[in-house]
Amino acid sequence: MKVTKAHLRKCSYFFIPGVLFITISIILGLWFGRPSTTKNDNPSGLPETTVDLGYAQYVGNTLPGGTRQYLGIRYAVPPTGDRRWRAPEEPLPNQEHQQAKTYGAICYPIGLDYPADGHDEDCLFANIWAPNVGNSSAKLPVWVFIQGGGYSTLASWNWNGTDAVEKAGSKFLFINFNYRVGLFGFLAGGDVEADGDLNVGILDQRRLLQWVQTHISKFGGDPKHVIIHGVSAGAGSVAMHLAAYGGRNDNLFVGAMAQSAFFPAQPHVSDLEYQFDRVLDDVGCRSAQDKMKCLRGTSMGTLQRANDISPFPGRTHAPHFYWTPCVDGDLLVDYPSVLFKTGNFVQVPVLFGVCNDEGSVFADEVETSVDQTSYLLDQYPHLNATHQDTLASLYPRQAPLPNHAPYFPSLSRAYGEATFSCPSASLLTAYSASSSPTWGYRFAVPDADNMAAGLGIPHVFDAPAVLGPGMLPTAASYYTYNAPVVPLVMTYFASFVRALDPNRYRAEGAPAWETWGANGSRVVFEGEGRMNVENAADNGMGERCAFWDRVAETMEQ
């Protein structure tokens, strides 16, 4: 049974009450992310700046603060037609000057009608904000931001990097970019493996990082000092790159930062034939002799109608996240949890953190402990009824929240810890044991609207504190009573980008940020710019995370 948006759970990432930054950022992208309809325009009237990349020359703008902005730079050939479900390739030469003054098209997400303004299958574009250093020998650090969206949508598209660059004194470059998601990024099955490539959404990200190695020096960046950073599925992607090819170091980055890293079920490709078969049925390719040829010849509108979600086999409710990376024996040689536990990861400094209430924007309004377990089984179908007693013991009914069902608070904690908080802690422990410099944090800065809605400090609420409150129109408290936390957090992250250490260039008077260490020491960002230090295992989280760590492989994390 195919599930359309009308059948999605009430609290899916499209329809969540209160302040849901994923939805708001999609709206923000619709305001500012439309591609230009003319080729040689200068809508801003700002001074122009040109960069020659060899395959094309791009004309961008110099912003009032001196930052050079290049939007919609093609980093790969269009992934259309016969290039669907294949690894991205280098851009083709184009002798004409290319305007880089408006954002390029966004990759199609799940559940969006076709055609949609601002979206296109031809969507592999990058945006760059670079200090006006005047030449290509500056060798500034490079901050590569990987957006999230559950591998089903691009939730933070066209976030502007100007604030991050200029508030740090123009000491680095900032890049964000699009990659394929949903059906177009993560279709899997034996036919795809035989005549195409698996995990092409992650391969798009690798292509961007390879593009950076070749071309970023032309913007004044140092290809030997690249930091990868992501939020949510973008942070999960950071983890994927750390463990890619069994931890092989391709020298694409020297440090990694992650906010609310996302660890969904990531099955073996052999377990995803049902997914491939469902798409064949939906688009009419089931009887085709060459099924991949049929899919590649199918119209975009037909494919987009199939770009949706369904329940996992044996379940009746669709999961929040249906399209995810898979274990393919190459890019991902095993479950990420296994790779990190066995030391198969790239040894670089890392900074990972989570928000206090990661699960609150995803949890259903469940009434009983049995309903709670059923919800978790919908997300992780290889959990089973034998885990019911343990889950009931670890996540008993908590104090009620106004306007929420009795077991909503318990499920919020369970899903948040299972999918975000505990896997991140396990990764940090593995890195710390390897002697890589490792920093962790918990974000506990309250917002009155979120608290009133019973969401606590929800998933990715820390994003505007890292990249600037101008990122999202709903981050009002960061301009008022939460304003003190912004320069504090921004400066720690900017310091990591510059020095691979959040302390080197931290804000004046800010305390030193201790490393994770053997005891799981992490900082806690609180309201009004306050900071504390805690052990990540405090308040029973150690016992709960030990359970999720034991079943991570069962959950295909």
PDB file of N, CA and C in Angstrom, residues 5-17 361-365:
ATOM      1  N   LYS A   5       0.742  11.826   1.410  1.00  0.00           N
ATOM      2  CA  LYS A   5       0.856  12.772   2.524  1.00  0.00           C
ATOM      3  C   LYS A   5      -0.404  12.784   3.382  1.00  0.00           C
ATOM      4  N   ALA A   6      -1.526  12.518   2.775  1.00  0.00           N
ATOM      5  CA  ALA A   6      -2.766  12.524   3.550  1.00  0.00           C
ATOM      6  C   ALA A   6      -2.805  11.409   4.586  1.00  0.00           C
ATOM      7  N   HIS A   7      -2.006  10.343   4.359  1.00  0.00           N
ATOM      8  CA  HIS A   7      -1.987   9.213   5.284  1.00  0.00           C
ATOM      9  C   HIS A   7      -0.827   9.270   6.266  1.00  0.00           C
ATOM     10  N   LEU A   8       0.005  10.293   6.152  1.00  0.00           N
ATOM     11  CA  LEU A   8       1.158  10.341   7.042  1.00  0.00           C
ATOM     12  C   LEU A   8       0.712  10.519   8.476  1.00  0.00           C
ATOM     13  N   ARG A   9       1.566  10.060   9.378  1.00  0.00           N
ATOM     14  CA  ARG A   9       1.279  10.253  10.793  1.00  0.00           C
ATOM     15  C   ARG A   9       1.125  11.740  11.093  1.00  0.00           C
ATOM     16  N   LYS A  10       0.319  12.026  12.073  1.00  0.00           N
ATOM     17  CA  LYS A  10       0.038  13.414  12.437  1.00  0.00           C
ATOM     18  C   LYS A  10       1.297  14.198  12.726  1.00  0.00           C
ATOM     19  N   CYS A  11       2.303  13.568  13.258  1.00  0.00           N
ATOM     20  CA  CYS A  11       3.515  14.286  13.636  1.00  0.00           C
ATOM     21  C   CYS A  11       4.671  13.954  12.720  1.00  0.00           C
ATOM     22  N   SER A  12       4.408  13.785  11.444  1.00  0.00           N
ATOM     23  CA  SER A  12       5.520  13.581  10.517  1.00  0.00           C
ATOM     24  C   SER A  12       6.275  14.868  10.362  1.00  0.00           C
ATOM     25  N   TYR A  13       7.434  14.812   9.665  1.00  0.00           N
ATOM     26  CA  TYR A  13       8.246  16.004   9.584  1.00  0.00           C
ATOM     27  C   TYR A  13       7.630  17.049   8.685  1.00  0.00           C
ATOM     28  N   PHE A  14       6.483  16.774   8.025  1.00  0.00           N
ATOM     29  CA  PHE A  14       5.778  17.802   7.301  1.00  0.00           C
ATOM     30  C   PHE A  14       4.774  18.524   8.194  1.00  0.00           C
ATOM     31  N   PHE A  15       4.195  17.805   9.177  1.00  0.00           N
ATOM     32  CA  PHE A  15       3.097  18.365   9.939  1.00  0.00           C
ATOM     33  C   PHE A  15       3.338  18.192  11.427  1.00  0.00           C
ATOM     34  N   ILE A  16       4.121  19.058  12.005  1.00  0.00           N
ATOM     35  CA  ILE A  16       4.418  18.958  13.425  1.00  0.00           C
ATOM     36  C   ILE A  16       4.021  20.280  14.070  1.00  0.00           C
ATOM     37  N   PRO A  17       3.343  20.256  15.206  1.00  0.00           N
ATOM     38  CA  PRO A  17       2.899  21.489  15.831  1.00  0.00           C
ATOM     39  C   PRO A  17       4.066  22.286  16.368  1.00  0.00           C
ATOM     40  N   VAL A 361       9.524  16.564  18.107  1.00  0.00           N
ATOM     41  CA  VAL A 361       8.827  16.948  16.876  1.00  0.00           C
ATOM     42  C   VAL A 361       8.484  15.745  16.011  1.00  0.00           C
ATOM     43  N   PHE A 362       8.866  14.552  16.459  1.00  0.00           N
ATOM     44  CA  PHE A 362       8.583  13.341  15.695  1.00  0.00           C
ATOM     45  C   PHE A 362       7.591  12.410  16.398  1.00  0.00           C
ATOM     46  N   ALA A 363       7.507  12.481  17.698  1.00  0.00           N
ATOM     47  CA  ALA A 363       6.732  11.496  18.466  1.00  0.00           C
ATOM     48  C   ALA A 363       5.234  11.602  18.187  1.00  0.00           C
ATOM     49  N   ASP A 364       4.583  10.443  18.137  1.00  0.00           N
ATOM     50  CA  ASP A 364       3.128  10.392  18.021  1.00  0.00           C
ATOM     51  C   ASP A 364       2.477  10.619  19.378  1.00  0.00           C
ATOM     52  N   GLU A 365       1.200  10.921  19.335  1.00  0.00           N
ATOM     53  CA  GLU A 365       0.418  11.084  20.564  1.00  0.00           C
ATOM     54  C   GLU A 365      -0.061   9.703  21.014  1.00  0.00           C
TER      55      GLU A 365
END
